């Protein structure tokens, strides 16, 4: 059975196995196979009369069914044969599954291939042609990366092609496009998550202190990208001038992100999730539901393709290239059933494919003019370890968990080392876990207009017009809530880098549930991260502070000869311990993939030389970059050290035929300023301490999922 490597060839892979009771059916028309024959059923339709629909990928017309095995029922092979005889059926075949969970994993006949940066692009294209692969897309966010397709009908041999390519010395990553079900994370006075309020005569005080934060900022000048399913862009809460920017359907490649409802309408089948997420983050508050950042712009990106698809990676690139500052993702791998602690999915690790990981790397490096987009993911709704989720646990994203209307963990919320913060969301009563009935139905937010969304047009569901829902929830709701706080922070201080925003959110958390949270010595809880986000604390911490730093800069305009090593020195006299060191390099070169750039600090620091650039970038011609601990973690080793002395930049040209010029080299030493020093977070049991300026808070994010689709 196939083995897949989402990382490099020397990194662990994972196995897939063939299911004995699943059938995948792909139609030519794109309609569901159960409807494709029109009003008169086809004799072949009986092949699925006793089948259960497991998952569907509407944009590709793909459905996966589980059929009974044994007894008098037709065999799986007989069913496939009969289905292939239906004129509208393009494919009827077996399904691979994840052996740890039994979850279906569909493969397309597409692959993501990244050659090493130093490879010649023409040679890369020739390798692809020799292997019978056609380039569908030259990936923009990584050097020498391609999204390619094999010959139609190759089937599972696509795994062999991927393995053969990955064994080449000039290939860094290669994996088939694998698609898993992308699961949703959903489980004015009603907006208890924004301020203390009274609902049905009950005082609810477990909010994120957003109303107080609005006295300082409302998200002006910031754009939040919601990557999700369809968004009702015609909703009154998104109707202000200039609210919607760069709308996109990343699956259908159009500029219309509105809900599509390809396989029916209603809470279970429609594109309802994205509208609610967008409302939590950016609703104007003009008609009845304010977002956390009501003045922020909304970039709705509809993603209905499956988890791990190339369209998924492309959605991040669209967001960054079109001006997103914050990217909210309430989706990820399917969750285990939160009430069944022995669910096999609780032990399942789902890796982040290289195609998407490199896209996230690109947006955090290149987005916002080099300051990096702030990317948030929902932690998950499976009552399981978020550390098994390669998406939410990735170091360059912020994972948000859910806490309830009493300041405790929502029963379904994922936990683990990667949880960064929590944000208020709904909860579910469950006696076996001693989880009491929540005070509220959930989060009051924007819903699809009319009867198509979660609210079917009744006051019991929200309002009679069907514009709002009162029961949104899950980490799906928590994530865009935290994204809204990030937008408030950036509206106060747009100069912050993505990692500085992430660190600030950590310091802006209130430590809720001090006994049950089991916070460690570093102030981290597996349930809440660093606590529940306090939006007012966040915007106060974001206020630009007097800077205490020294910059040493020199213009060199010196040659970098071919196949030689040159050094450039800067002297630093200030001997105070530093908070951070960053390095600026500006050079031109005819092939930057030849270069190895190393920073050699003064020996007295005790820090080893730090590699800043190691033959990356291929045929690029310029490096104009500021390296800091976000992009080069080794630079974090200088924190707390005196850094006076001679610093040397060593540039080695490691391959023949190209040369260049170093224009300038600079060092910036940042020192701790008294005004930026914040006292440790107080322990609070509710939201009453959230109004105190300068307190640290502990919050965590949420997540959701969108529908999946094959190529």
XYZ file of C-alpha atoms in Angstrom:
711
model
C 0.000 0.000 0.000
C 1.184 3.555 -0.659
C 3.518 5.472 1.619
C 3.393 9.245 1.454
C 5.994 11.845 2.410
C 4.719 15.363 3.042
C 8.204 16.373 4.156
C 11.662 15.676 2.785
C 12.804 12.155 1.972
C 14.618 11.834 5.323
C 11.536 12.859 7.318
C 8.841 10.408 8.478
C 6.107 9.429 6.045
C 2.747 7.777 6.616
C 0.945 4.755 5.178
C -2.437 4.456 3.523
C -4.422 1.280 2.980
C -7.219 0.195 0.636
C -10.708 0.103 2.164
C -12.793 -3.022 1.650
C -16.167 -1.247 1.915
C -15.757 2.248 0.406
C -16.444 3.279 -3.189
C -15.569 6.646 -4.721
C -17.777 7.837 -7.563
C -16.998 10.802 -9.799
C -19.590 12.036 -12.277
C -19.018 13.850 -15.551
C -21.796 16.352 -14.878
C -20.592 17.248 -11.392
C -23.976 16.299 -9.929
C -24.502 13.801 -7.162
C -24.664 10.240 -8.506
C -27.913 9.774 -6.602
C -29.494 12.507 -8.737
C -27.576 12.240 -12.006
C -30.130 9.985 -13.737
C -32.911 12.598 -13.557
C -36.485 11.840 -12.382
C -36.405 8.261 -13.713
C -33.929 6.138 -11.753
C -31.298 4.123 -13.575
C -30.999 0.386 -12.855
C -27.470 1.133 -11.667
C -28.788 3.368 -8.898
C -29.707 0.287 -6.871
C -25.977 -0.269 -6.391
C -26.096 2.520 -3.805
C -29.577 1.958 -2.327
C -28.054 0.435 0.799
C -24.982 2.674 0.820
C -24.197 5.475 3.233
C -22.702 8.733 1.936
C -19.471 9.226 3.886
C -18.182 12.458 2.349
C -18.635 14.550 -0.772
C -16.525 16.944 -2.832
C -19.148 18.933 -4.772
C -16.910 20.995 -7.042
C -15.405 17.808 -8.464
C -18.609 15.778 -8.474
C -16.974 13.198 -6.186
C -18.812 11.238 -3.512
C -17.589 8.464 -1.237
C -20.037 5.757 -0.149
C -19.766 2.971 2.401
C -21.520 -0.218 1.292
C -22.407 -3.407 3.205
C -19.986 -6.272 2.702
C -20.817 -9.983 2.788
C -24.052 -11.912 2.862
C -26.340 -11.615 -0.130
C -25.301 -8.074 -0.996
C -23.385 -7.396 -4.232
C -19.612 -7.341 -3.865
C -17.711 -4.055 -3.966
C -16.190 -5.011 -7.322
C -19.606 -5.833 -8.803
C -20.952 -2.489 -7.671
C -18.011 -0.660 -9.235
C -18.557 -2.458 -12.526
C -22.246 -1.582 -12.585
C -21.590 2.039 -11.706
C -18.982 2.388 -14.446
C -21.694 1.493 -16.949
C -23.692 4.630 -16.058
C -23.052 7.241 -18.789
C -22.610 10.069 -16.290
C -20.032 8.163 -14.218
C -16.467 9.106 -15.029
C -14.867 6.997 -12.314
C -15.995 4.378 -9.798
C -13.182 2.893 -7.795
C -11.631 1.964 -4.502
C -10.752 4.359 -1.697
C -7.588 4.646 0.348
C -7.943 5.247 4.063
C -5.820 6.392 6.967
C -5.209 3.151 8.917
C -5.281 4.921 12.278
C -8.817 6.238 11.830
C -10.360 4.602 8.791
C -10.884 8.083 7.332
C -11.075 8.193 3.520
C -8.128 9.877 1.813
C -8.736 10.594 -1.857
C -5.874 11.007 -4.262
C -6.007 12.949 -7.475
C -3.656 12.395 -10.401
C -1.897 15.636 -9.432
C 1.380 16.111 -7.561
C 3.190 18.900 -5.761
C 6.874 18.886 -6.679
C 9.592 21.197 -5.366
C 13.116 20.912 -6.672
C 16.058 22.255 -4.684
C 16.571 26.004 -4.989
C 19.852 25.626 -6.858
C 18.377 23.519 -9.654
C 18.061 25.046 -13.118
C 14.392 25.723 -13.899
C 14.627 24.453 -17.463
C 16.193 21.230 -16.178
C 13.338 20.899 -13.666
C 10.750 21.212 -16.412
C 12.571 18.590 -18.461
C 12.532 16.144 -15.530
C 8.786 16.614 -15.243
C 8.286 16.008 -18.967
C 10.433 12.873 -18.847
C 8.166 11.517 -16.112
C 5.028 12.130 -18.142
C 3.885 15.069 -16.031
C 2.193 18.212 -17.308
C 2.644 21.489 -15.460
C -0.695 22.908 -14.350
C 0.760 25.716 -12.269
C 4.204 27.096 -11.479
C 3.893 27.724 -7.761
C 4.778 31.324 -6.934
C 5.507 31.024 -3.230
C 8.479 28.631 -3.426
C 11.501 28.377 -5.702
C 11.371 25.667 -8.389
C 7.963 24.418 -7.219
C 5.252 23.054 -9.524
C 1.725 21.667 -9.343
C 1.584 18.989 -12.026
C -0.770 16.323 -13.371
C -0.029 12.806 -14.528
C -1.670 11.035 -17.428
C -5.385 10.530 -16.788
C -6.088 6.995 -15.653
C -2.707 6.465 -13.976
C -4.551 5.683 -10.738
C -2.504 4.604 -7.743
C 0.667 4.575 -9.828
C 0.804 8.297 -9.068
C 2.296 7.273 -5.696
C 5.104 5.442 -7.495
C 5.824 8.520 -9.581
C 6.011 10.637 -6.423
C 8.358 8.185 -4.713
C 10.666 7.995 -7.721
C 10.904 11.772 -7.978
C 11.491 12.212 -4.258
C 14.514 9.909 -4.423
C 16.242 12.269 -6.841
C 18.992 14.427 -5.366
C 17.538 17.535 -6.989
C 14.008 17.089 -5.548
C 13.256 18.478 -2.092
C 9.534 17.690 -1.761
C 7.156 15.567 -3.798
C 3.756 14.268 -2.786
C 0.470 13.463 -4.507
C -2.411 15.836 -3.953
C -4.269 14.036 -1.160
C -7.695 15.218 -0.120
C -9.350 14.509 3.192
C -12.738 15.647 4.440
C -12.394 19.229 5.623
C -14.500 19.401 8.767
C -16.386 22.387 10.106
C -15.833 23.567 13.639
C -19.291 24.568 14.588
C -20.991 22.742 17.329
C -26.700 43.618 20.384
C -27.456 42.396 23.883
C -26.990 38.772 23.013
C -23.289 39.282 22.259
C -22.034 38.161 25.632
C -18.623 37.322 24.202
C -17.956 41.049 23.614
C -19.069 42.527 26.954
C -20.783 41.770 30.247
C -24.502 41.484 29.625
C -27.754 39.927 30.826
C -29.468 37.191 28.812
C -32.836 35.774 29.879
C -32.376 37.399 33.265
C -28.957 35.800 33.816
C -25.805 37.902 34.083
C -23.083 36.580 31.805
C -19.587 37.847 32.569
C -17.075 35.742 30.628
C -16.247 38.037 27.735
C -13.094 39.066 25.882
C -13.416 42.752 26.894
C -14.032 43.817 23.309
C -16.422 46.687 24.056
C -13.707 48.366 26.130
C -11.196 47.816 23.341
C -13.508 49.641 20.906
C -12.838 52.817 22.871
C -9.328 52.621 21.432
C -9.661 50.811 18.091
C -12.239 49.133 15.875
C -9.949 47.632 13.246
C -9.643 50.633 10.946
C -7.235 50.144 8.047
C -6.843 46.388 8.559
C -8.055 43.569 6.292
C -9.084 40.167 7.647
C -9.170 37.273 5.186
C -11.688 34.587 6.098
C -10.706 31.370 4.305
C -13.821 29.258 4.664
C -16.874 28.178 2.749
C -19.162 30.731 1.079
C -19.775 34.175 2.583
C -23.022 36.084 2.098
C -21.345 39.265 0.878
C -24.763 40.912 0.379
C -25.603 40.747 4.075
C -26.423 44.133 5.681
C -23.603 43.689 8.191
C -21.082 43.638 5.325
C -22.742 46.397 3.313
C -20.661 49.464 4.201
C -18.635 51.138 1.449
C -15.312 49.410 0.866
C -16.056 46.629 3.347
C -15.488 43.745 0.917
C -12.058 43.609 -0.735
C -10.556 41.082 -3.169
C -13.361 38.493 -2.895
C -12.376 35.072 -4.213
C -13.670 31.583 -4.756
C -10.375 29.722 -4.484
C -11.959 26.467 -5.612
C -13.831 27.677 -8.700
C -11.245 30.409 -9.460
C -13.806 33.203 -9.677
C -14.369 36.457 -7.804
C -17.696 35.274 -6.386
C -17.257 33.796 -2.875
C -20.999 33.601 -2.179
C -22.455 30.288 -0.925
C -23.011 27.713 -3.672
C -25.067 24.988 -1.925
C -24.071 22.428 -4.536
C -25.411 19.477 -2.548
C -28.413 21.105 -0.919
C -29.204 23.825 1.594
C -29.613 23.979 5.331
C -27.251 23.874 8.323
C -25.729 20.527 7.378
C -25.337 20.884 3.615
C -25.102 24.583 2.759
C -22.219 27.026 2.672
C -23.243 28.574 5.996
C -20.099 28.462 8.061
C -18.074 31.173 6.369
C -20.741 33.852 6.812
C -20.893 33.273 10.563
C -17.087 33.276 10.881
C -16.878 36.520 8.906
C -19.521 38.026 11.167
C -17.635 37.121 14.345
C -14.509 38.816 13.011
C -15.746 41.808 11.029
C -19.533 42.334 11.204
C -20.317 46.069 11.010
C -22.766 46.006 13.911
C -25.178 48.150 11.893
C -28.185 45.827 12.138
C -27.632 43.657 15.176
C -24.309 41.793 15.282
C -20.942 43.472 15.690
C -17.720 41.712 14.891
C -14.689 41.972 17.135
C -13.169 44.329 14.539
C -16.235 46.012 12.970
C -14.256 48.632 11.056
C -11.889 46.109 9.485
C -12.242 45.182 5.833
C -13.354 41.671 4.924
C -11.616 39.517 2.309
C -13.922 36.510 1.840
C -12.150 33.525 0.279
C -14.393 30.565 -0.410
C -12.478 27.274 -0.200
C -14.535 24.168 -0.912
C -11.624 21.996 -2.009
C -10.482 19.163 0.213
C -7.917 19.349 2.968
C -4.438 19.256 1.460
C -5.430 20.363 -2.044
C -3.317 22.790 -4.032
C -6.273 25.187 -3.993
C -5.825 25.315 -0.222
C -2.262 26.609 -0.556
C -3.286 29.021 -3.310
C -5.927 30.557 -1.030
C -3.212 31.760 1.370
C -1.210 33.253 -1.482
C -4.277 35.093 -2.800
C -4.866 36.561 0.666
C -1.317 37.863 1.083
C -0.962 39.131 -2.480
C -4.218 41.091 -2.194
C -3.464 42.860 1.058
C -4.678 40.660 3.904
C -3.188 41.523 7.284
C -4.841 38.703 9.259
C -5.898 35.283 7.930
C -8.490 33.294 9.872
C -8.930 29.546 9.251
C -11.691 27.766 11.168
C -11.023 24.374 9.582
C -8.545 21.536 9.536
C -8.437 17.732 9.766
C -11.606 15.982 10.856
C -12.098 15.828 14.607
C -12.687 12.778 16.698
C -16.058 12.549 18.423
C -15.477 14.654 21.519
C -17.712 12.492 23.716
C -15.920 9.211 22.794
C -12.485 9.224 24.361
C -11.601 5.952 22.632
C -12.323 7.303 19.131
C -9.407 6.187 16.894
C -9.228 9.704 15.424
C -7.974 10.944 18.792
C -4.698 9.165 18.062
C -4.509 10.183 14.437
C -1.769 12.586 13.352
C -2.573 14.540 10.192
C 0.483 16.153 8.677
C 0.620 19.572 7.076
C 1.560 19.001 3.414
C 4.611 20.788 2.048
C 2.442 22.607 -0.490
C 0.436 24.347 2.241
C 3.299 24.695 4.729
C 5.434 26.557 2.200
C 2.456 28.796 1.408
C 2.075 29.680 5.102
C 5.830 30.286 5.294
C 5.516 32.630 2.328
C 2.645 34.695 3.724
C 4.357 35.067 7.120
C 7.570 36.129 5.396
C 6.334 38.195 2.454
C 2.860 39.383 3.455
C 2.252 42.913 4.765
C 5.322 44.255 3.013
C 7.630 41.787 4.722
C 6.120 42.078 8.217
C 4.121 38.897 7.645
C 0.419 38.082 7.766
C -0.928 36.920 11.123
C -2.361 33.418 10.548
C -4.795 31.865 13.036
C -6.297 28.377 13.089
C -9.089 26.886 15.150
C -7.644 24.405 17.624
C -10.359 21.808 16.966
C -13.548 20.400 18.407
C -12.576 16.802 19.142
C -11.627 16.980 22.831
C -8.250 15.692 21.705
C -4.658 16.825 21.339
C -4.204 19.707 18.929
C -0.590 18.581 18.632
C -1.796 15.796 16.311
C -3.114 18.449 13.914
C -0.280 19.512 11.624
C -2.217 22.648 10.630
C -3.173 24.218 13.966
C 0.053 23.093 15.674
C 2.362 24.627 13.057
C 4.687 27.113 14.764
C 3.884 29.985 12.393
C 0.170 30.009 13.170
C -1.777 30.878 16.312
C -4.026 28.058 17.551
C -7.196 29.225 19.306
C -9.228 27.128 21.746
C -12.754 27.707 23.038
C -13.899 28.715 26.516
C -17.511 29.047 27.608
C -19.869 31.570 29.154
C -18.651 30.784 32.683
C -14.955 31.117 31.941
C -14.247 27.391 31.671
C -13.156 25.123 28.853
C -15.809 24.219 26.294
C -16.256 20.476 26.560
C -15.257 19.765 22.938
C -12.265 22.107 22.692
C -8.923 20.577 21.772
C -5.980 20.901 24.137
C -2.214 20.577 24.032
C 1.128 22.323 23.793
C 0.229 24.183 20.606
C -2.827 25.934 22.070
C -1.868 29.598 22.245
C -4.962 31.317 23.596
C -8.709 30.911 24.126
C -11.698 32.959 23.028
C -15.330 32.749 24.184
C -17.589 30.321 22.330
C -20.520 27.990 22.964
C -20.635 24.878 25.123
C -22.629 21.652 25.403
C -24.133 20.063 28.502
C -22.833 16.524 29.011
C -23.489 14.724 32.271
C -20.931 11.880 31.766
C -18.197 14.530 31.848
C -19.936 16.552 34.590
C -20.237 19.402 32.090
C -23.124 21.644 33.222
C -25.695 23.287 30.987
C -24.326 26.525 29.520
C -25.942 29.863 30.306
C -26.431 30.724 26.627
C -27.205 29.015 23.332
C -23.884 30.154 21.905
C -22.453 33.078 19.978
C -24.821 35.634 18.430
C -23.470 36.601 15.019
C -24.232 37.136 11.347
C -26.085 34.413 9.465
C -26.959 33.995 5.804
C -29.895 36.186 4.880
C -33.310 34.554 4.878
C -33.879 30.887 5.610
C -30.792 29.355 3.980
C -28.453 29.490 6.975
C -28.396 28.238 10.564
C -31.432 30.391 11.354
C -34.452 29.254 9.349
C -36.274 32.520 10.032
C -37.538 32.201 13.593
C -36.859 34.154 16.766
C -36.003 30.853 18.436
C -32.972 30.586 16.129
C -32.008 34.259 16.301
C -34.374 36.696 14.562
C -37.472 36.460 12.373
C -35.686 37.924 9.323
C -33.101 35.168 9.377
C -30.193 37.643 9.424
C -28.582 36.402 12.652
C -28.001 33.190 14.557
C -27.745 32.901 18.333
C -26.020 29.528 18.477
C -22.805 29.665 16.493
C -19.886 28.057 18.261
C -16.994 25.661 18.318
C -13.417 26.719 17.961
C -14.776 27.837 14.570
C -16.198 30.868 16.334
C -13.256 31.345 18.669
C -10.729 31.600 15.826
C -12.268 34.580 13.983
C -12.839 36.190 17.377
C -9.126 36.031 18.075
C -8.450 37.157 14.494
C -10.537 40.231 15.230
C -8.367 40.981 18.263
C -5.262 40.687 16.069
C -6.847 43.206 13.691
C -7.478 45.630 16.571
C -3.821 45.280 17.563
C -2.576 46.023 14.049
C -4.901 48.989 13.666
C -3.189 50.500 16.710
C 0.321 49.547 15.629
C 0.633 48.407 11.989
C 4.428 48.260 12.300
C 4.267 45.044 14.320
C 5.531 41.867 12.676
C 3.428 38.698 12.713
C 5.496 37.100 15.469
C 5.299 40.267 17.566
C 1.506 40.132 17.287
C 1.519 36.484 18.343
C 3.703 37.301 21.348
C 1.504 40.272 22.239
C -1.606 38.074 22.207
C 0.158 35.800 24.663
C 0.734 38.754 26.993
C -2.849 39.961 26.550
C -4.502 36.911 28.083
C -6.383 36.583 31.357
C -5.615 33.424 33.276
C -9.069 31.895 33.667
C -9.977 28.720 35.590
C -6.728 28.796 37.593
C -7.207 25.399 39.251
C -8.655 23.468 36.337
C -6.352 25.173 33.841
C -3.221 23.653 35.405
C -0.944 26.436 34.202
C 2.739 25.535 34.163
C 5.679 27.628 35.366
C 5.733 29.480 32.047
C 2.058 30.421 32.434
C 0.793 27.992 29.789
C -2.238 25.742 30.080
C -2.943 22.831 27.764
C -6.628 23.817 27.873
C -6.405 27.590 27.458
C -2.935 28.325 26.166
C -1.940 31.501 27.996
C -5.558 32.231 28.886
C -8.620 33.989 27.502
C -7.852 36.913 25.210
C -8.504 40.351 26.644
C -8.986 42.711 23.696
C -8.532 45.888 25.745
C -5.276 44.639 27.191
C -4.143 43.738 23.688
C -4.742 47.194 22.223
C -3.119 48.837 25.229
C -0.022 46.670 24.848
C 0.022 47.449 21.128
C 0.370 51.197 21.620
C 3.710 52.262 20.079
C 6.246 52.568 22.863
C 9.422 54.602 23.061
C 12.037 52.538 21.282
C 15.329 51.799 22.934
C 17.602 50.528 20.204
C 20.809 51.105 18.325
C 21.233 50.650 14.582
C 24.667 50.314 13.034
C 24.589 50.562 9.267
C 27.255 50.838 6.598
C 27.127 51.128 2.837
C 29.765 48.919 1.202
C 29.057 48.637 -2.561
C 31.679 45.887 -2.597
C 31.971 42.983 -5.060
C 31.033 39.385 -4.290
C 33.340 37.538 -6.702
C 32.450 34.202 -8.250
C 33.582 31.174 -6.194
C 35.137 33.332 -3.455
C 34.384 34.240 0.160
C 34.275 37.847 1.318
C 33.726 39.354 4.759
C 32.296 42.647 5.961
C 32.612 43.988 9.513
C 30.594 46.291 11.781
C 31.720 47.431 15.233
C 29.224 47.784 18.097
C 30.226 49.731 21.197
C 27.057 49.519 23.305
C 27.524 46.826 25.967
C 24.014 46.727 27.486
C 22.186 43.363 27.347
C 19.925 43.224 24.308
C 16.324 42.103 23.917
C 16.707 41.224 20.243
C 19.129 41.393 17.324
C 18.117 41.804 13.688
C 20.339 41.887 10.621
C 19.774 43.820 7.408
C 21.351 42.613 4.147
C 20.971 44.377 0.794
C 22.754 42.827 -2.178
C 22.443 42.172 -5.881
C 23.632 38.954 -7.505
C 22.975 37.194 -10.785
C 22.060 33.903 -8.994
C 21.389 34.151 -5.255
C 21.090 30.367 -5.065
C 24.896 30.320 -5.140
C 25.255 32.218 -1.867
C 25.805 31.158 1.735
C 25.569 34.118 4.140
C 26.716 33.731 7.743
C 26.711 36.179 10.653
C 29.698 35.803 13.005
C 29.088 37.566 16.359
C 31.756 38.759 18.823
C 33.307 35.789 20.589
C 32.318 37.213 23.984
C 28.646 36.555 23.264
C 29.280 32.819 23.345
C 26.886 32.381 20.418
C 27.918 30.309 17.407
C 27.856 31.809 13.894
C 24.330 32.045 12.488
C 23.490 31.066 8.908
C 21.151 33.667 7.432
C 20.920 32.401 3.850
C 21.919 28.978 2.564
C 21.733 28.779 -1.219
C 18.011 29.515 -1.345
C 16.203 31.562 -3.953
C 17.502 29.875 -7.095
C 17.886 32.333 -9.960
C 16.679 35.333 -7.940
C 18.804 38.441 -8.349
C 18.382 40.365 -5.089
C 18.421 39.889 -1.344
C 16.990 42.858 0.512
C 15.929 41.395 3.815
C 15.909 42.048 7.529
C 16.572 38.780 9.345
C 15.166 38.455 12.858
C 14.323 35.636 15.247
C 11.027 35.004 13.432
C 12.788 34.144 10.183
C 16.046 32.873 11.729
C 15.269 31.435 15.192
C 18.983 31.172 16.030
C 19.079 34.977 16.355
C 17.009 34.579 19.503
C 20.134 33.280 21.258
C 21.411 36.862 21.695
C 18.597 37.847 24.068
C 20.015 38.934 27.416
C 23.613 39.137 26.159
C 25.986 42.063 25.798
C 26.769 42.312 22.092
C 29.583 44.840 21.894
C 32.499 43.998 19.645
C 33.073 43.201 15.983
C 30.301 41.529 13.955
C 31.273 39.915 10.664
C 29.070 39.119 7.690
C 30.622 36.297 5.682
C 29.366 35.725 2.122
C 30.511 32.653 0.209
C 29.786 32.134 -3.479
C 29.522 28.340 -3.664
C 28.947 27.764 -7.391
C 30.469 28.946 -10.635
C 29.424 31.502 -13.257
C 27.759 34.260 -11.215
C 28.839 37.273 -9.173
C 27.296 40.197 -7.350
C 27.630 43.216 -5.068
C 26.923 43.781 -1.372
C 25.224 47.161 -1.149
C 24.815 47.435 2.619
C 24.913 45.533 5.903
C 23.249 46.684 9.133
C 22.663 45.549 12.714
C 19.796 46.641 14.956
C 20.135 45.964 18.673
C 16.916 46.369 20.645
C 17.009 46.837 24.398
C 14.251 46.349 26.948
C 12.501 49.663 27.594
C 11.001 50.294 30.995
C 7.634 51.269 29.510
C 7.362 47.874 27.790
C 7.883 45.852 30.955
C 4.558 44.337 32.090
C 3.773 42.719 35.429
C 2.874 39.005 35.501
C -0.760 38.179 34.778
C -3.136 38.089 37.722
C -5.237 35.026 38.271
C -8.890 35.821 37.562
C -11.952 33.667 37.818
C -14.172 35.686 35.521
C -14.103 38.687 33.226
C -14.131 41.318 35.953
C -10.346 41.769 35.759
C -10.411 42.095 32.002
C -11.024 45.830 32.111
C -7.798 46.477 33.974
C -5.265 48.054 31.675
C -1.876 46.447 31.495
C -2.894 42.992 32.704
C -1.746 39.942 30.820
C -4.358 37.614 29.442
C -4.504 34.009 28.388
C -6.534 33.161 25.298
C -6.818 30.456 22.729
C -8.256 30.037 19.196
C -10.861 27.887 17.405
C -11.337 26.124 14.132
C -13.730 24.895 11.472
C -13.781 23.023 8.196
C -15.037 23.513 4.689
C -16.270 20.991 2.177
C -13.759 19.054 0.149
C -13.303 18.600 -3.570
C -11.035 16.630 -5.867
C -9.128 18.131 -8.743
